[in-house]
XYZ file of C-alpha atoms in Angstrom:
702
model
C 152.582 -32.160 160.595
C 150.823 -33.842 157.676
C 151.521 -32.787 154.099
C 148.293 -31.581 152.473
C 146.816 -30.541 149.120
C 143.755 -28.305 148.733
C 141.844 -29.191 145.547
C 139.531 -26.436 144.332
C 138.174 -24.792 141.205
C 136.642 -21.464 140.232
C 133.525 -22.943 138.617
C 131.291 -25.995 138.786
C 131.410 -29.312 136.969
C 135.175 -29.454 136.434
C 135.464 -33.116 137.463
C 137.078 -32.197 140.777
C 136.099 -35.561 142.286
C 138.056 -37.394 139.575
C 141.127 -35.339 140.396
C 140.665 -35.883 144.137
C 140.445 -39.644 143.609
C 143.615 -39.625 141.513
C 145.522 -37.544 144.072
C 144.378 -39.770 146.951
C 145.394 -42.886 145.041
C 148.800 -41.381 144.236
C 149.567 -40.342 147.820
C 148.639 -43.785 149.130
C 151.428 -45.257 147.050
C 153.926 -43.170 148.982
C 152.726 -43.189 152.580
C 150.463 -45.415 154.690
C 148.247 -42.838 156.457
C 146.352 -40.591 154.050
C 143.257 -38.706 155.177
C 140.528 -36.759 153.395
C 138.734 -33.581 154.460
C 135.767 -31.664 153.064
C 135.808 -28.128 154.558
C 132.271 -27.272 153.385
C 129.453 -29.775 152.806
C 125.923 -29.116 151.603
C 124.396 -30.308 154.864
C 124.917 -32.663 157.768
C 121.821 -34.645 156.812
C 122.462 -35.325 153.120
C 125.580 -37.438 152.528
C 128.315 -35.850 150.429
C 128.952 -38.220 147.488
C 132.498 -36.933 146.862
C 133.527 -37.553 150.451
C 131.861 -40.976 150.443
C 133.745 -41.879 147.266
C 137.102 -40.972 148.807
C 136.392 -42.668 152.134
C 135.482 -45.853 150.248
C 139.042 -46.028 148.897
C 140.993 -48.834 150.545
C 143.171 -47.679 153.403
C 141.469 -44.429 154.465
C 141.188 -44.844 158.256
C 138.584 -42.148 159.001
C 134.863 -41.881 159.677
C 132.551 -39.708 157.593
C 131.487 -37.294 160.348
C 135.024 -36.358 161.391
C 135.964 -35.435 157.802
C 133.385 -32.616 157.482
C 134.163 -29.033 158.453
C 130.979 -26.929 158.264
C 127.862 -26.632 156.102
C 126.974 -24.051 153.467
C 124.477 -22.540 155.894
C 127.240 -22.100 158.478
C 129.314 -20.169 155.939
C 126.383 -17.936 154.975
C 125.512 -17.143 158.589
C 128.981 -16.597 160.113
C 131.884 -16.809 157.616
C 134.602 -16.055 160.178
C 133.226 -18.465 162.759
C 132.884 -21.119 160.042
C 136.508 -20.610 159.050
C 137.663 -21.091 162.632
C 135.638 -24.306 162.917
C 137.111 -25.603 159.646
C 140.655 -25.015 160.903
C 139.965 -26.755 164.222
C 138.358 -29.798 162.601
C 141.103 -30.043 160.018
C 143.782 -30.031 162.714
C 142.125 -33.079 164.298
C 142.370 -34.940 160.961
C 145.892 -33.712 160.299
C 147.112 -35.152 163.636
C 146.103 -38.646 162.528
C 147.660 -38.624 159.057
C 150.872 -38.285 157.050
C 149.038 -36.493 154.244
C 145.542 -35.062 153.760
C 143.579 -34.548 150.540
C 141.303 -31.520 151.050
C 138.445 -31.137 148.586
C 137.048 -27.645 148.247
C 133.354 -26.823 148.021
C 131.180 -27.166 144.963
C 130.480 -24.044 142.949
C 127.214 -22.695 144.377
C 127.993 -19.075 145.375
C 127.414 -19.835 149.035
C 129.280 -16.936 150.538
C 130.516 -13.428 150.095
C 133.297 -12.987 149.125
C 132.764 -15.315 146.196
C 133.023 -19.011 146.815
C 136.364 -19.487 145.069
C 137.862 -16.678 147.102
C 136.564 -18.270 150.292
C 138.150 -21.586 149.303
C 141.426 -19.754 148.763
C 141.131 -18.243 152.261
C 140.541 -21.692 153.737
C 143.602 -23.087 151.951
C 145.765 -20.216 153.224
C 144.556 -20.720 156.800
C 145.127 -24.478 156.649
C 148.621 -23.978 155.269
C 147.743 -26.231 152.334
C 148.956 -25.434 148.801
C 146.229 -25.288 146.151
C 145.812 -27.750 143.320
C 143.728 -25.649 140.947
C 141.336 -27.562 138.674
C 140.239 -25.779 135.496
C 137.692 -27.008 132.981
C 138.503 -27.547 129.335
C 134.798 -27.370 128.453
C 132.127 -24.682 128.474
C 129.874 -25.208 131.464
C 126.442 -25.559 129.861
C 124.847 -28.232 131.957
C 121.777 -29.202 129.993
C 123.446 -28.919 126.620
C 126.297 -31.042 127.919
C 124.032 -34.067 128.331
C 122.910 -33.681 124.706
C 126.514 -33.779 123.566
C 126.611 -30.164 122.358
C 129.220 -28.666 124.682
C 132.147 -26.960 123.052
C 135.785 -27.300 123.979
C 137.561 -24.213 125.241
C 140.467 -22.988 123.200
C 143.917 -22.825 124.756
C 143.556 -19.050 124.992
C 140.256 -19.362 126.841
C 141.740 -21.828 129.320
C 144.727 -19.529 129.774
C 142.405 -16.599 130.521
C 140.514 -18.716 133.076
C 143.825 -19.642 134.693
C 144.928 -16.000 134.840
C 141.742 -14.882 136.602
C 141.829 -17.782 139.066
C 145.504 -17.334 139.906
C 144.980 -13.639 140.571
C 142.301 -14.476 143.139
C 144.543 -17.079 144.804
C 147.276 -14.468 145.081
C 144.850 -11.931 146.565
C 143.954 -14.391 149.320
C 147.639 -15.300 149.866
C 147.064 -18.923 148.944
C 150.065 -20.877 147.645
C 149.719 -22.564 144.237
C 150.805 -26.200 144.145
C 149.894 -27.166 140.559
C 147.228 -26.718 137.886
C 145.227 -29.516 136.291
C 143.025 -28.753 133.291
C 140.362 -31.454 133.186
C 138.026 -32.475 130.355
C 140.239 -30.772 127.781
C 140.105 -31.062 123.992
C 142.416 -34.015 123.136
C 143.689 -32.084 120.097
C 144.865 -29.108 122.182
C 146.665 -30.641 125.170
C 150.124 -29.169 124.485
C 148.711 -25.763 123.544
C 146.750 -25.665 126.806
C 149.861 -26.471 128.849
C 151.722 -23.549 127.219
C 148.772 -21.199 127.736
C 148.476 -21.986 131.443
C 152.232 -21.680 131.970
C 152.079 -18.265 130.314
C 149.393 -17.203 132.808
C 151.613 -18.027 135.804
C 154.173 -15.874 137.500
C 155.944 -18.982 138.812
C 156.769 -22.331 137.208
C 154.428 -24.753 138.942
C 153.459 -28.059 137.295
C 150.638 -28.022 134.747
C 148.909 -31.242 133.710
C 146.079 -31.626 131.198
C 143.582 -34.503 131.171
C 141.481 -35.019 128.022
C 137.703 -35.340 127.942
C 136.190 -38.786 128.544
C 132.457 -38.678 127.862
C 131.764 -41.810 129.903
C 132.912 -40.073 133.082
C 130.363 -37.275 132.772
C 127.534 -39.340 131.306
C 124.860 -40.355 133.830
C 124.514 -44.011 134.767
C 121.213 -45.793 134.254
C 120.933 -45.945 138.059
C 121.386 -42.185 138.227
C 118.668 -41.708 135.617
C 116.371 -44.059 137.563
C 116.762 -41.805 140.595
C 116.348 -38.620 138.537
C 112.937 -39.696 137.176
C 111.754 -41.183 140.504
C 111.496 -44.474 138.656
C 111.326 -48.161 139.521
C 113.019 -51.072 137.784
C 110.334 -53.395 136.393
C 112.402 -55.607 134.070
C 116.036 -56.279 133.193
C 119.333 -56.980 134.938
C 119.935 -54.810 138.003
C 123.715 -55.122 137.525
C 123.405 -53.233 134.245
C 122.237 -50.088 136.039
C 125.912 -49.075 136.271
C 126.161 -48.562 132.492
C 126.496 -45.001 131.209
C 123.927 -43.371 128.925
C 125.771 -41.356 126.300
C 122.642 -40.007 124.619
C 118.850 -39.799 124.914
C 116.281 -40.893 122.327
C 112.736 -39.641 122.913
C 110.551 -42.172 121.097
C 107.384 -40.154 120.610
C 106.735 -41.477 117.121
C 105.879 -44.712 115.337
C 108.048 -47.801 115.498
C 109.431 -47.479 111.953
C 110.547 -43.925 112.663
C 112.078 -44.713 116.082
C 114.355 -47.552 114.988
C 116.522 -45.490 112.580
C 117.004 -42.908 115.337
C 118.488 -45.282 117.911
C 122.052 -44.368 118.871
C 124.802 -46.352 120.572
C 124.643 -46.490 124.396
C 121.430 -44.477 124.503
C 118.551 -44.483 126.950
C 115.202 -44.563 125.143
C 112.195 -42.713 126.571
C 108.958 -44.431 125.453
C 105.363 -43.611 126.435
C 104.120 -46.563 128.476
C 101.125 -47.060 126.194
C 103.335 -47.413 123.072
C 104.089 -51.082 123.718
C 104.870 -51.824 120.055
C 107.755 -49.313 120.246
C 109.007 -50.937 123.460
C 109.026 -54.415 121.881
C 110.662 -53.138 118.694
C 113.404 -51.371 120.679
C 114.229 -54.500 122.687
C 114.216 -56.686 119.555
C 116.484 -54.204 117.787
C 118.895 -54.284 120.723
C 118.932 -58.092 120.789
C 119.422 -58.391 117.022
C 122.931 -56.971 117.036
C 122.175 -55.063 113.824
C 121.044 -51.856 115.548
C 122.911 -49.665 118.057
C 122.835 -51.081 121.604
C 120.670 -49.311 124.163
C 121.566 -49.128 127.856
C 118.061 -48.657 129.201
C 114.421 -47.954 128.469
C 112.214 -45.512 130.408
C 108.472 -46.052 130.190
C 106.765 -42.800 131.127
C 103.170 -42.218 132.090
C 100.762 -43.743 134.619
C 100.029 -46.888 132.587
C 100.587 -50.496 133.619
C 101.933 -52.916 131.006
C 99.201 -55.270 129.781
C 99.593 -58.922 130.808
C 100.231 -60.191 127.230
C 103.052 -57.664 126.839
C 104.564 -58.767 130.160
C 104.516 -62.368 128.914
C 106.191 -61.317 125.677
C 108.925 -59.497 127.624
C 109.517 -62.598 129.747
C 109.894 -64.626 126.570
C 112.399 -62.182 125.086
C 114.718 -62.613 128.116
C 116.197 -59.184 127.478
C 118.625 -57.910 130.105
C 118.101 -54.228 129.194
C 116.849 -52.375 132.311
C 113.277 -51.143 131.887
C 112.339 -48.279 134.218
C 108.800 -47.109 134.847
C 107.980 -43.524 135.881
C 104.653 -41.710 136.269
C 106.074 -38.504 134.775
C 105.012 -37.184 131.381
C 107.290 -37.320 128.349
C 108.491 -33.710 128.622
C 109.306 -33.885 132.339
C 110.967 -37.282 131.897
C 113.173 -36.020 129.067
C 114.168 -32.897 131.017
C 115.126 -34.924 134.093
C 117.109 -37.440 132.050
C 119.026 -34.703 130.264
C 119.692 -32.929 133.562
C 121.147 -36.045 135.211
C 124.904 -35.965 135.633
C 127.473 -38.688 135.826
C 129.021 -39.213 139.231
C 132.029 -41.211 140.227
C 130.924 -43.860 142.695
C 132.752 -46.579 144.557
C 130.212 -49.154 143.327
C 130.914 -48.352 139.656
C 134.180 -50.199 139.162
C 134.433 -49.496 135.437
C 134.014 -45.730 135.881
C 136.361 -45.781 138.884
C 139.024 -47.584 136.828
C 138.654 -45.228 133.879
C 139.044 -42.199 136.132
C 142.232 -43.544 137.724
C 143.642 -44.664 134.370
C 143.097 -41.196 132.876
C 144.704 -39.507 135.859
C 147.725 -41.801 135.849
C 148.192 -41.471 132.085
C 148.264 -37.659 132.094
C 149.556 -36.628 135.533
C 153.165 -37.234 136.550
C 152.446 -39.136 139.767
C 156.089 -39.343 140.966
C 156.466 -35.574 140.486
C 153.198 -34.986 142.317
C 154.273 -36.970 145.386
C 157.704 -35.347 145.296
C 156.148 -31.876 145.154
C 153.975 -32.742 148.154
C 157.167 -33.535 150.048
C 156.448 -37.109 151.053
C 159.555 -39.091 151.908
C 159.676 -42.771 150.994
C 157.979 -44.716 153.762
C 159.911 -47.314 155.751
C 156.805 -49.480 156.147
C 154.942 -51.326 153.397
C 151.176 -51.523 153.844
C 149.026 -53.994 151.875
C 147.764 -51.146 149.704
C 151.283 -49.898 148.975
C 152.367 -53.436 148.079
C 149.424 -53.837 145.683
C 150.292 -50.519 144.046
C 153.885 -51.656 143.602
C 152.713 -54.860 141.927
C 150.583 -52.909 139.459
C 153.347 -50.402 138.732
C 155.985 -53.090 138.142
C 153.700 -55.071 135.852
C 152.879 -51.906 133.901
C 156.541 -51.039 133.257
C 157.063 -54.062 130.976
C 153.665 -55.305 129.855
C 153.295 -59.024 129.280
C 150.495 -61.034 127.684
C 148.518 -63.143 130.138
C 145.893 -65.670 129.077
C 142.674 -65.966 131.096
C 140.939 -69.257 130.194
C 137.670 -68.633 132.057
C 135.949 -66.099 129.821
C 132.509 -67.236 130.956
C 133.007 -65.859 134.477
C 131.895 -62.254 135.103
C 134.644 -61.807 137.711
C 137.251 -62.561 135.060
C 135.683 -60.076 132.652
C 135.484 -57.333 135.285
C 139.087 -57.953 136.346
C 140.161 -57.908 132.695
C 138.504 -54.512 132.227
C 140.377 -53.145 135.257
C 143.692 -54.570 134.059
C 143.259 -53.136 130.570
C 142.088 -49.745 131.832
C 145.153 -49.467 134.073
C 147.557 -50.810 131.404
C 148.746 -53.637 133.664
C 148.999 -56.375 131.036
C 147.908 -57.405 127.563
C 145.209 -60.043 127.822
C 143.911 -63.021 125.897
C 140.530 -64.299 127.088
C 139.348 -67.754 126.043
C 135.741 -68.203 124.966
C 133.279 -67.303 122.244
C 134.044 -63.814 120.923
C 130.424 -62.782 120.388
C 129.258 -64.035 123.780
C 132.114 -62.428 125.713
C 131.873 -59.055 123.987
C 128.098 -59.083 124.338
C 128.370 -59.812 128.057
C 130.988 -57.080 128.435
C 128.584 -54.621 126.824
C 125.839 -55.718 129.204
C 128.163 -55.236 132.177
C 129.179 -51.815 130.918
C 132.884 -52.695 130.738
C 135.389 -52.130 127.956
C 137.189 -55.211 126.619
C 137.958 -53.747 123.198
C 141.710 -54.051 123.838
C 141.494 -57.744 124.784
C 142.235 -60.578 122.383
C 139.463 -63.175 122.543
C 140.219 -66.680 121.274
C 138.034 -69.726 120.968
C 139.573 -72.889 122.490
C 138.131 -74.731 119.485
C 139.890 -72.544 116.905
C 140.779 -75.149 114.253
C 144.169 -73.706 113.304
C 145.387 -73.457 116.881
C 143.874 -76.802 117.911
C 145.770 -78.481 115.074
C 149.026 -76.790 116.091
C 148.560 -77.469 119.803
C 147.524 -81.089 119.251
C 150.669 -81.834 117.232
C 152.872 -80.336 119.949
C 151.024 -82.019 122.802
C 151.173 -85.402 121.046
C 154.930 -84.933 120.637
C 155.404 -84.022 124.296
C 153.294 -86.953 125.528
C 154.329 -89.567 122.976
C 156.080 -91.535 125.723
C 152.669 -91.918 127.359
C 151.125 -93.264 124.166
C 149.025 -90.158 123.427
C 147.735 -90.179 119.845
C 147.114 -87.107 117.708
C 143.339 -87.641 117.966
C 143.546 -87.857 121.771
C 145.738 -84.759 121.846
C 143.254 -82.818 119.691
C 140.501 -83.638 122.164
C 142.656 -82.744 125.193
C 143.871 -79.335 124.029
C 140.337 -77.975 123.579
C 140.057 -78.004 127.394
C 140.609 -74.371 128.381
C 143.373 -75.144 130.904
C 145.328 -77.183 128.348
C 144.649 -74.630 125.598
C 145.910 -71.762 127.768
C 148.946 -73.732 128.927
C 149.836 -74.546 125.301
C 149.663 -70.826 124.499
C 152.225 -70.161 127.235
C 154.389 -73.095 126.167
C 154.522 -71.944 122.541
C 155.088 -68.261 123.386
C 151.639 -67.004 122.369
C 151.230 -65.786 125.956
C 153.741 -65.051 128.702
C 151.699 -66.523 131.547
C 148.313 -67.924 132.542
C 145.910 -67.271 135.426
C 143.000 -69.654 136.002
C 141.071 -71.385 138.773
C 138.128 -69.013 139.417
C 135.810 -71.692 138.028
C 138.091 -74.763 138.095
C 139.911 -76.798 140.717
C 143.597 -76.306 141.476
C 144.340 -79.716 139.982
C 142.538 -78.818 136.752
C 144.521 -75.584 136.494
C 148.031 -76.854 137.225
C 148.004 -80.444 135.906
C 148.634 -79.293 132.300
C 151.642 -77.278 133.469
C 153.216 -80.393 135.012
C 152.836 -82.156 131.656
C 153.750 -79.285 129.333
C 155.662 -76.441 131.025
C 157.773 -78.639 133.363
C 159.999 -77.451 136.210
C 163.008 -75.163 136.049
C 166.486 -76.714 135.861
C 167.670 -77.648 139.343
C 164.129 -77.622 140.766
C 162.427 -80.944 141.330
C 158.992 -79.854 142.541
C 156.349 -77.238 141.852
C 155.312 -75.530 145.067
C 153.494 -72.361 146.115
C 153.737 -69.349 148.365
C 151.333 -66.764 149.680
C 152.524 -63.169 149.865
C 151.210 -62.102 153.258
C 150.814 -58.325 153.406
C 150.625 -57.407 157.096
C 149.993 -53.915 158.454
C 153.591 -52.769 157.933
C 155.503 -55.458 155.991
C 155.160 -58.325 153.533
C 156.113 -61.918 154.388
C 156.348 -65.039 152.251
C 154.646 -68.285 153.378
C 155.357 -71.591 151.614
C 154.133 -74.184 150.801
C 150.472 -73.634 151.612
C 148.682 -75.117 148.593
C 150.441 -77.867 146.644
C 152.610 -80.521 148.393
C 150.827 -82.278 151.302
C 153.807 -83.879 153.085
C 157.121 -82.800 151.565
C 160.341 -84.776 152.050
C 163.548 -83.103 153.214
C 164.628 -82.712 149.595
C 161.276 -81.175 148.659
C 161.378 -78.836 151.659
C 164.798 -77.638 150.516
C 163.374 -77.013 147.027
C 160.452 -75.087 148.522
C 162.807 -72.952 150.617
C 165.099 -72.072 147.711
C 162.178 -71.365 145.365
C 160.430 -69.275 148.040
C 163.568 -67.197 148.591
C 163.773 -66.569 144.844
C 160.108 -65.533 144.765
C 160.706 -63.160 147.674
C 163.525 -61.478 145.739
C 161.246 -61.097 142.699
C 158.881 -59.004 144.778
C 161.451 -56.847 146.538
C 161.603 -58.826 149.788
C 165.053 -59.517 151.237
C 164.917 -63.299 151.883
C 165.738 -64.533 155.390
C 164.440 -68.083 155.499
C 162.967 -69.782 158.584
C 162.540 -73.575 158.303
C 159.652 -73.987 160.732
C 159.175 -76.790 163.240
C 157.739 -77.328 166.708
C 161.314 -77.183 168.020
C 164.059 -74.551 167.839
C 167.729 -75.322 167.263
C 168.976 -78.482 168.932
C 166.289 -78.566 171.625
C 164.060 -81.214 170.054
C 164.207 -84.539 168.268
C 161.913 -86.836 166.336
C 161.167 -87.628 162.717
C 159.398 -84.344 161.965
C 162.171 -82.213 163.466
C 164.871 -84.311 161.815
C 163.178 -83.789 158.427
C 163.374 -80.009 158.848
C 166.959 -80.199 160.150
C 168.017 -82.232 157.097
C 166.201 -79.835 154.754
C 168.003 -76.870 156.335
C 171.361 -78.587 155.741
C 170.435 -79.180 152.090
C 169.514 -75.506 151.618
C 172.871 -74.414 153.059
C 174.673 -76.850 150.801
C 172.814 -75.904 147.613
C 172.526 -72.134 148.291
C 175.328 -71.160 150.687
C 174.658 -67.430 150.104
C 171.123 -67.728 151.499
C 170.385 -66.727 155.100
C 168.511 -69.710 156.543
C 167.716 -70.971 160.028
C 166.112 -74.253 161.062
C 164.552 -75.962 162.732
C 162.935 -72.925 164.327
C 159.565 -72.175 165.912
C 157.386 -69.414 164.481
C 157.714 -67.131 167.502
C 161.510 -67.373 167.453
C 161.497 -66.619 163.729
C 159.171 -63.605 163.954
C 159.697 -62.031 167.390
C 162.969 -60.292 168.244
C 162.567 -60.772 172.015
C 161.943 -64.515 171.701
C 164.800 -64.852 169.215
C 167.167 -63.116 171.619
C 166.412 -65.786 174.231
C 166.404 -68.863 171.974
C 168.869 -68.087 169.152
C 170.753 -64.897 170.056
C 173.432 -65.287 167.378
C 171.124 -66.037 164.451
C 170.944 -63.694 161.450
C 167.409 -64.932 160.727
C 165.723 -65.421 164.113
C 163.367 -62.565 164.922
C 163.826 -61.112 161.423
C 162.593 -63.884 159.109
C 160.788 -62.854 155.934
C 160.316 -66.290 154.333
C 158.526 -68.927 156.410
C 158.732 -72.524 155.154
C 156.178 -74.811 156.787
C 156.908 -78.506 157.397
C 153.707 -79.695 155.696
C 150.582 -78.482 153.914
C 148.365 -78.954 156.953
C 150.457 -76.491 158.974
C 151.009 -74.028 156.154
C 147.433 -73.832 154.919
C 145.950 -73.390 158.385
C 148.581 -70.846 159.445
C 148.130 -68.555 156.460
C 144.352 -68.609 156.913
C 144.668 -67.953 160.655
C 146.944 -64.950 160.040
C 144.706 -63.707 157.223
C 141.568 -63.806 159.362
C 142.951 -62.955 162.793
C 145.523 -60.310 161.862
C 143.613 -58.850 158.919
C 146.479 -59.635 156.544
C 146.039 -59.484 152.781
C 146.907 -62.962 151.447
C 147.954 -62.796 147.788
C 148.241 -66.174 146.113
C 148.823 -69.002 145.848
C 151.776 -68.027 143.677
C 153.132 -71.118 141.945
C 156.897 -71.427 141.763
C 159.354 -73.828 140.188
C 157.771 -73.865 136.704
C 159.677 -72.846 133.581
C 156.953 -70.310 132.768
C 154.417 -68.648 135.087
C 151.069 -70.372 135.637
C 149.012 -69.280 138.636
C 145.921 -70.625 140.329
C 142.967 -68.696 141.745
C 140.650 -69.607 144.559
C 137.143 -70.391 143.317
C 135.988 -67.711 145.758
C 138.370 -65.148 144.260
C 137.261 -61.525 144.195
C 137.920 -59.214 141.260
C 140.779 -57.603 143.252
C 142.346 -61.052 143.826
C 142.318 -61.725 140.095
C 143.878 -58.333 139.331
C 146.675 -58.956 141.851
C 147.352 -62.473 140.572
C 147.600 -61.292 136.969
C 150.037 -58.560 138.047
C 152.133 -61.153 139.916
C 152.108 -63.454 136.897
C 153.236 -60.602 134.658
C 156.125 -59.803 137.021
C 157.138 -63.477 137.062
C 157.099 -63.394 133.260
C 159.364 -60.333 133.294
C 161.856 -62.292 135.402
C 161.625 -65.484 133.336
């Protein structure tokens, strides 16, 4: 039977979806099959945004329709029949999963007894302990959007806990833990004590402080609220959050002093001078930045004004609505922030907050999940992030002009994975980050033309390359290249590692490391591996990216380096030296090369389990291994696969990635004195995040 948690609250707008996302993310670290279930949805026609958010999380193997119990109307009409249907539908989900995150209904008074009591009854009938979510804020919806909500005192939160716990007890629901969300940051400890005092048992209590950006509406949400249409600006910036509203119903000179940071400005469509002034103020950098403009009223922009806007090249989204000023302002202030899978920055902030304030290991232990014997791609990624976080290193990202790098940097900083240095112009990068709605305030941004560093790097590079006749002037020109600049930072200890290649070739990324970082003692070549995360285990493939036709000596180096990389990432190395022949059955130059390389590995690393030459099926399949090499400690159980050449390795990893749906993480460079890693020019944000985490772990081991 699956282990389950029922997440519910006794009032609305507690941020229950944030908690559900954090719990789902935590459970997926511990077990491969985690499901989600929504006992009561608003309707079968309108999609439930909370359920869609959770189902969008990587690794949830369920369809939307099977994760819904009943509708609010069902509960109103026949509460007992609805409860029976919920139990039956939940059991179908439970049979497919190791754990299930159950998200209770929203607070709408849909049934009698009261909605919270009905949620408690559901939890008791599902046999799922309750994770009670309390709010640390007064629930005044409209005032909240104007920034005038008040924080509850510890005593008030304690009283809310006491009333809620009494109702849980009355319905015979078991309490799992209490999370107080959106709490006053100054009262966290006091709130913990107050909630503990309200309990009759000692269950865990966690408190998460308020983060305004998580409850603020996005510009896209405001667009929908006012039935608007985007007429100008960057569509990507619709994900930014509006922290305040400025109603510009006055003259230009009186509007400008009233602009506030991250505000949406409501302007009558016939006040074009105010529109132009607002956009100019935003572009100037001397006024607070605005996240969007709403033009209200049934007026088209005159053609000269449209031409002026085109000339300004402002990226601020401009939304047109036919509503009047009053109705527009009311709808904007009534819009609420929602977590959404397509808002990466908000998603990252929510997870970072949860992980910073909830004891995730205790949570999974309390649920009763045993450590899984399999390792899914998602679990492996989580482990990478967690290991990198435990001993943060500084990683330099040379390609600050690439939005993917900036988005990945925001994720890495939000989740405390690594300290980051981004190369580029400080003003341009921070301005672009603001436009993208991401937070890079914790990043160090350096210009690759910084005169002090260029002088220092040039002197060192000229010294290192003096035998090649490099002059100081030539060195000064070379080190302003971002790959050389970043590599010099690593060489001189200003960064612990570098990740590049999203906008540059592999050669451009790694050539400086050959010249500056050099190889480790006892290693003659730099090679690479891909960490291949299959459905239930992780394998190491090398070399798939660097050396086209390795010699026997180079193959031995690749094998030994690959085994060391496997150990770094918790993989017990059993090395298969691959060939088209197994054991002594074949001959020829290609087989002899692999046979000689295997002998060199055994000579140089006698403690290493290695087999070769061996075919892939004999290395990976126990039944084939039993027939071809029955006495081998590696055959059928190999974890490190060393390919005879780049042609074989590169095609094999791509075939496995595409055909078996494996997650291919890499290439991970190995053999260098300090970690430098290359990205594919088609890298996704998630690829960059993983590669930075890997680089940080390599730096920990250096």
